Coordinates of C-alpha atoms in Angstrom, one line a residue:
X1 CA 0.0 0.0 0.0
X2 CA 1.0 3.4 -0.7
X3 CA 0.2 6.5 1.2
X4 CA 0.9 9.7 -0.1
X5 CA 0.4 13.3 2.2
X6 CA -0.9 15.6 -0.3
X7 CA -1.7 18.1 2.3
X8 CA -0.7 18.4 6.0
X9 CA -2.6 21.5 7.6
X10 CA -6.4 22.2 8.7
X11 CA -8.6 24.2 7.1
X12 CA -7.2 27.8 5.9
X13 CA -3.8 25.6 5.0
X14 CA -0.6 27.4 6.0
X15 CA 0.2 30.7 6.2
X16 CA -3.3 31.1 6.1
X17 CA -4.5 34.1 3.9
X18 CA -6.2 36.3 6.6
X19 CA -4.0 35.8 9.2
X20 CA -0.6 37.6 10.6
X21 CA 0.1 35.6 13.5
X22 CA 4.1 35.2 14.7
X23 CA 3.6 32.0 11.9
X24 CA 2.1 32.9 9.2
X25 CA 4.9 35.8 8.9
X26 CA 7.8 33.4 9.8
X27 CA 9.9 31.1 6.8
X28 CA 8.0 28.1 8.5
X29 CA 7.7 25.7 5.1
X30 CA 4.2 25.9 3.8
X31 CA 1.5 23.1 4.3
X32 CA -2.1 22.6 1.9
X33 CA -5.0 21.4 3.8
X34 CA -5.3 18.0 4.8
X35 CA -5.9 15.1 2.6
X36 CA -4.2 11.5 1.6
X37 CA -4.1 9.5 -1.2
X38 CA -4.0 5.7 -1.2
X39 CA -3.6 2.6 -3.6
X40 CA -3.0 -0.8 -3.1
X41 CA -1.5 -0.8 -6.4
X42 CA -0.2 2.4 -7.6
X43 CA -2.3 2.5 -10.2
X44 CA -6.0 3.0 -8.6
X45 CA -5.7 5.4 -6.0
X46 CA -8.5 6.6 -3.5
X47 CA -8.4 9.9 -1.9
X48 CA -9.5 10.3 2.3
X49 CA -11.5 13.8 2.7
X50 CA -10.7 16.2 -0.5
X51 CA -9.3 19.8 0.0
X52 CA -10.2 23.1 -1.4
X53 CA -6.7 22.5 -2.8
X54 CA -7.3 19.6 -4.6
X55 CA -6.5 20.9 -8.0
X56 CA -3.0 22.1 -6.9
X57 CA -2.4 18.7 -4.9
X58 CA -3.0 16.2 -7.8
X59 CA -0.8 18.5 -10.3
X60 CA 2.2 18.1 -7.6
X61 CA 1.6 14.4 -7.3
X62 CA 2.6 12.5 -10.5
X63 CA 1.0 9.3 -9.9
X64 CA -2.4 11.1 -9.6
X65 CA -1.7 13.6 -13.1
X66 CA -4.2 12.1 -15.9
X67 CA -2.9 9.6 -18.9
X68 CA -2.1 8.1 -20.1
X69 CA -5.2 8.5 -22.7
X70 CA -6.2 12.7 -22.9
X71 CA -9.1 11.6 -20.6
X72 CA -8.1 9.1 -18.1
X73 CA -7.5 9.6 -14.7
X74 CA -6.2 7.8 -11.9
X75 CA -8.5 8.7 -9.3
X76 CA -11.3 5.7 -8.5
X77 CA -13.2 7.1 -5.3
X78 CA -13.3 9.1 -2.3
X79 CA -13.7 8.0 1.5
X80 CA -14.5 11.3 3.9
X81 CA -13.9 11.5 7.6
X82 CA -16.5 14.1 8.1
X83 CA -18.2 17.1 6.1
X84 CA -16.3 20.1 7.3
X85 CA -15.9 22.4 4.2
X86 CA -12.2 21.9 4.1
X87 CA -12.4 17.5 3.6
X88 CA -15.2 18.0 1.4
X89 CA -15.3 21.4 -0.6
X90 CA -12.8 20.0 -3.5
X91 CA -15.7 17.5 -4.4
X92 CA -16.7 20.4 -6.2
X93 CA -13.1 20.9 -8.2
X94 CA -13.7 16.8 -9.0
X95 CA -16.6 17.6 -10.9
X96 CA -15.1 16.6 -14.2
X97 CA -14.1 13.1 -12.7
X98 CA -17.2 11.5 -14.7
X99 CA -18.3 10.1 -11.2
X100 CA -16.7 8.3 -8.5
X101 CA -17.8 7.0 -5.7
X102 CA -17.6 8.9 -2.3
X103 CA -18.2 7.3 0.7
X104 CA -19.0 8.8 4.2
X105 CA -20.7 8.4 7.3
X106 CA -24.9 8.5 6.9
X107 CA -25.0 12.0 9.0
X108 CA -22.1 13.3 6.3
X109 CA -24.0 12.1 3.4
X110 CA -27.0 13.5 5.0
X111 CA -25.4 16.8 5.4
X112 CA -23.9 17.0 1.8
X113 CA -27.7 17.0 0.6
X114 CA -29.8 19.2 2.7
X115 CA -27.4 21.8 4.5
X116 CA -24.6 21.8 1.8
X117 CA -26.0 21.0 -1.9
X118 CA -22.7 19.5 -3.0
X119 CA -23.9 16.5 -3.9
X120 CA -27.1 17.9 -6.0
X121 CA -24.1 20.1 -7.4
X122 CA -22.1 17.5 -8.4
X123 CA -24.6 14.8 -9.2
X124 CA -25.6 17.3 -12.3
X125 CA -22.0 15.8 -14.0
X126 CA -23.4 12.4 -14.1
X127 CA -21.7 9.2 -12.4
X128 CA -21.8 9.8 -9.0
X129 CA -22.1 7.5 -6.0
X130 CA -22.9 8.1 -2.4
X131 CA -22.6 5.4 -0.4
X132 CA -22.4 4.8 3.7
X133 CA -18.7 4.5 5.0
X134 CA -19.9 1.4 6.1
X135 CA -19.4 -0.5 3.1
X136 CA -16.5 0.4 1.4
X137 CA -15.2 -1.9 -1.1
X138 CA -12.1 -1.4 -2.6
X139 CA -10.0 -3.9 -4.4
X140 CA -6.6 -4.7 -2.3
X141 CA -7.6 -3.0 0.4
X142 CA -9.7 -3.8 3.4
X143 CA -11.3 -0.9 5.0
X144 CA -13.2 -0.4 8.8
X145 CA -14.3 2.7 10.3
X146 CA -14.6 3.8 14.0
X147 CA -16.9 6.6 15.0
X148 CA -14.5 9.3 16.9
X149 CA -16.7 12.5 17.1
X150 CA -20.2 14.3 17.5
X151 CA -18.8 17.2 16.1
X152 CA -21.2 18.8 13.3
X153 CA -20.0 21.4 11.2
X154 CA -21.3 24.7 11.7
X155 CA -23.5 24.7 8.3
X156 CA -25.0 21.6 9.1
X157 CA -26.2 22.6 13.3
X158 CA -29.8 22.3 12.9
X159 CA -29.6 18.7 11.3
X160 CA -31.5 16.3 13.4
X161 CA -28.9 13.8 12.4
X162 CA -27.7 11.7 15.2
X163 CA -24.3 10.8 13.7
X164 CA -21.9 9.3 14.0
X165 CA -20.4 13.3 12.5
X166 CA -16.6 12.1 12.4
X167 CA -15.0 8.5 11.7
X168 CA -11.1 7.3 11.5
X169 CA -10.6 5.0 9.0
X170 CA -8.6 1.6 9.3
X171 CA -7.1 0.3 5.7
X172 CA -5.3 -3.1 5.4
X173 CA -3.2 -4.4 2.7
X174 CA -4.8 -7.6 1.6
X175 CA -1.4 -8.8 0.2
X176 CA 0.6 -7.9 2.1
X177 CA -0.9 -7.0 5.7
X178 CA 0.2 -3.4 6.2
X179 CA -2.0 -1.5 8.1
X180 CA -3.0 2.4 7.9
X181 CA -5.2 4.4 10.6
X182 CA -6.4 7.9 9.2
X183 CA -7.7 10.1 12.0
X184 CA -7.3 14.2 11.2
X185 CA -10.2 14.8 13.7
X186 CA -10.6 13.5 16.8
X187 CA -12.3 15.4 19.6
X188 CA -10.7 13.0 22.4
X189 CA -9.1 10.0 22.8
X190 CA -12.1 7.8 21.9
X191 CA -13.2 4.3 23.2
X192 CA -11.9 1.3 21.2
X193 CA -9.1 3.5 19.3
X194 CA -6.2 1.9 20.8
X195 CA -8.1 -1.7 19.5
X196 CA -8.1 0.8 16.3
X197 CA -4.7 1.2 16.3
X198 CA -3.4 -2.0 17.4
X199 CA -0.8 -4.0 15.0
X200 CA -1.4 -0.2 12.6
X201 CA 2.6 0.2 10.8
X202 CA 1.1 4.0 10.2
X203 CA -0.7 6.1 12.2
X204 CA -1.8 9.4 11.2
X205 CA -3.1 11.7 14.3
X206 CA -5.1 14.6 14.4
X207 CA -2.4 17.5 15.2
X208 CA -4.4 20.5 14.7
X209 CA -3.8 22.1 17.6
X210 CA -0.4 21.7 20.1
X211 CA -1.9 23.0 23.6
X212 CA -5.8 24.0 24.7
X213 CA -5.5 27.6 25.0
X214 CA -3.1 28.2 21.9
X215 CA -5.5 30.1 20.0
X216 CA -5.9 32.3 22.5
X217 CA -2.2 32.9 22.8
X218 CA -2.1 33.5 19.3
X219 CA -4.4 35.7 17.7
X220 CA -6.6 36.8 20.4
X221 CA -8.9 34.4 19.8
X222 CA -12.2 34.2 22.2
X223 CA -11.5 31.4 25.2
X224 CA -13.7 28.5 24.5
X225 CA -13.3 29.5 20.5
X226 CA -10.5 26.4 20.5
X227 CA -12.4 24.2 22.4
X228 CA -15.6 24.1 20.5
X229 CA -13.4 23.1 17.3
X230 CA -13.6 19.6 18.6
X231 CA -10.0 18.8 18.4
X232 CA -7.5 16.8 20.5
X233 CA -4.3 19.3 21.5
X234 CA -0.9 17.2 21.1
X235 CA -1.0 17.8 24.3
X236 CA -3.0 15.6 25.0
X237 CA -2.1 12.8 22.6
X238 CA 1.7 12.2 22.7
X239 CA 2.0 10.6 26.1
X240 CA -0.9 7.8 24.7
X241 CA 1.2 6.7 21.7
X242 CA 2.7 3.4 22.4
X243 CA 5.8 1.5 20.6
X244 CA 4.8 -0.4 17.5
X245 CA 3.4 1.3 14.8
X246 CA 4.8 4.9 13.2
X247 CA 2.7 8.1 14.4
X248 CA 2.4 11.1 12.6
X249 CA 0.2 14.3 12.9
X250 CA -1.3 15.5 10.2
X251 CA -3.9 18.5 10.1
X252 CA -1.7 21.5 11.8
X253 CA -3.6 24.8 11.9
X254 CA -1.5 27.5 11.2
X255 CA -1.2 28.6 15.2
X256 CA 0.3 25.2 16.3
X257 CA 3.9 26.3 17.0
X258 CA 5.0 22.5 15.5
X259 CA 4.6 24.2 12.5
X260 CA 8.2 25.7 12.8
X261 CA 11.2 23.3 12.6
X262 CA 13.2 25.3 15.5
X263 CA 10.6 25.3 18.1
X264 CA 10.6 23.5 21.6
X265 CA 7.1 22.3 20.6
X266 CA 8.3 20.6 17.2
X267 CA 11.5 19.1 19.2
X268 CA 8.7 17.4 21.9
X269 CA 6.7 15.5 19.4
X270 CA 10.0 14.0 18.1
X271 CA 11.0 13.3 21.6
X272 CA 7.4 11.5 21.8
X273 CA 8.0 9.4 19.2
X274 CA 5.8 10.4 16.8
X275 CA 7.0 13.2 13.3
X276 CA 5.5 15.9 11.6
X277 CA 5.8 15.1 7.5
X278 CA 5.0 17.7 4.9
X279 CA 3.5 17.9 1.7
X280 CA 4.2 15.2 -0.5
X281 CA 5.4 12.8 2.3
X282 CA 5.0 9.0 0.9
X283 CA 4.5 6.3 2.8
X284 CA 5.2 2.2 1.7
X285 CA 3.3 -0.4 3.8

């Protein structure tokens, strides 16, 4: 199985457009928003949650680029973790795909109709799937989900949806047995996960934020603004990581102070055994 990074930073990517924070004016290398691709193959790959910089991401990514006939692409479907705007906005950029199929959680799906009319959008180009996270079926690769969140997104607050809102996803190399977790958003440490996570050779954490109040500390940012995000601080995360598989964060916002390769913060997550990849990081299970 091959993982590839395409995009390492929550939504806004980094330096984020309307902000002048201490770094989004520092040299700190720059990070898309958050969002893999995978293949068991290298040939059919399947993206998890699709950025607003999808566009940019696939023409940086040579396995992904179309050919080699004018019109063939290598993309065969899309599995979302949740329907915030920045996993599930570049659905819209895919709209020339000739349909794939996208699968997410029920309350997603749900969400994508009535609050967010991406899928009427999209479903106008002919070809499209939706189908519930629950039965994914891709060939190579067995995939599970676990629900980790309640967390709706703020378009989507006066669904009557029960959820589950967020899910991490578990692929497995039929062939050869690796094993990849996918979680960008995870609102705790949630019941099951280190079952989840068990016998994983890659683990990719939500790292959005590095400490609770950091916003705050930041850009001034209301107390309690952080918290109703629904995110897990590193903080909060590194001491649960245990020796087996690879941990990496993934999903940095542009206040995490990880972000910069100098900082104290950066040098504690190595410490904790876990890294903090870029762009274009690939990944071989």
């Amino acid at each position: 199985m091959r993982v590839i990074l395409l995009g390492t930073a929550a939504g806004g990517g980094f330096p984020q457009w309307n902000c002048a924070c201490a770094l989004c004016v520092s040299d700190a290398p720059p990070r898309t928003q958050d969002c893999v691709a995978v293949s068991a193959d290298g040939e059919g790959w399947y993206l998890l949650n699709v950025s607003p910089d999808i566009r940019a991401q696939i023409l940086a990514t040579p396995p992904l680029r179309a050919g080699p006939g004018p019109r063939e692409i290598p993309l065969r479907g899309v599995l979302l973790t949740d329907a915030e705007l920045d996993h599930s906005l570049g659905l819209l950029l895919l709209r020339e795909a000739g349909g794939l199929p996208v699968w997410a959680p029920d309350a997603v799906l749900s969400a994508l109709s009535e609050h967010f009319p991406a899928r009427s959008i999209i479903d106008g180009y002919g070809g499209w799937e939706w189908l519930p996270s629950s039965k994914v079926a891709i060939d190579g690769l067995r995939v599970s989900m676990l629900p980790v969140s309640d967390k709706r997104p703020k378009y989507a607050r006066t669904s009557t949806e029960d959820g589950p809102w967020v899910v991490a996803y578990r692929l497995e190399d039929v062939e050869t047995g690796g094993v990849f977790v996918y979680a960008p958003c995870l609102k705790s440490w949630p019941e099951g996960f280190d079952d989840f996570t068990r016998d994983a050779d890659l683990v990719l954490l939500d790292g959005t934020f590095y400490a609770p109040d950091e916003m705050s500390g930041a850009t001034a940012a209301e107390v309690g603004a952080q918290l109703a995000m629904g995110h897990l601080p590193i903080t909060g995360s590194l001491a649960k990581l245990r020796p087996g598989p690879r941990w990496a964060y993934t999903h940095l916002n542009n206040t995490n102070p990880v972000i910069d390769p100098r900082s104290p913060e950066h040098a504690a997550v190595l410490d904790g055994g876990a890294s903090l990849p870029l762009d274009g990081t690939e990944f071989k299970l």
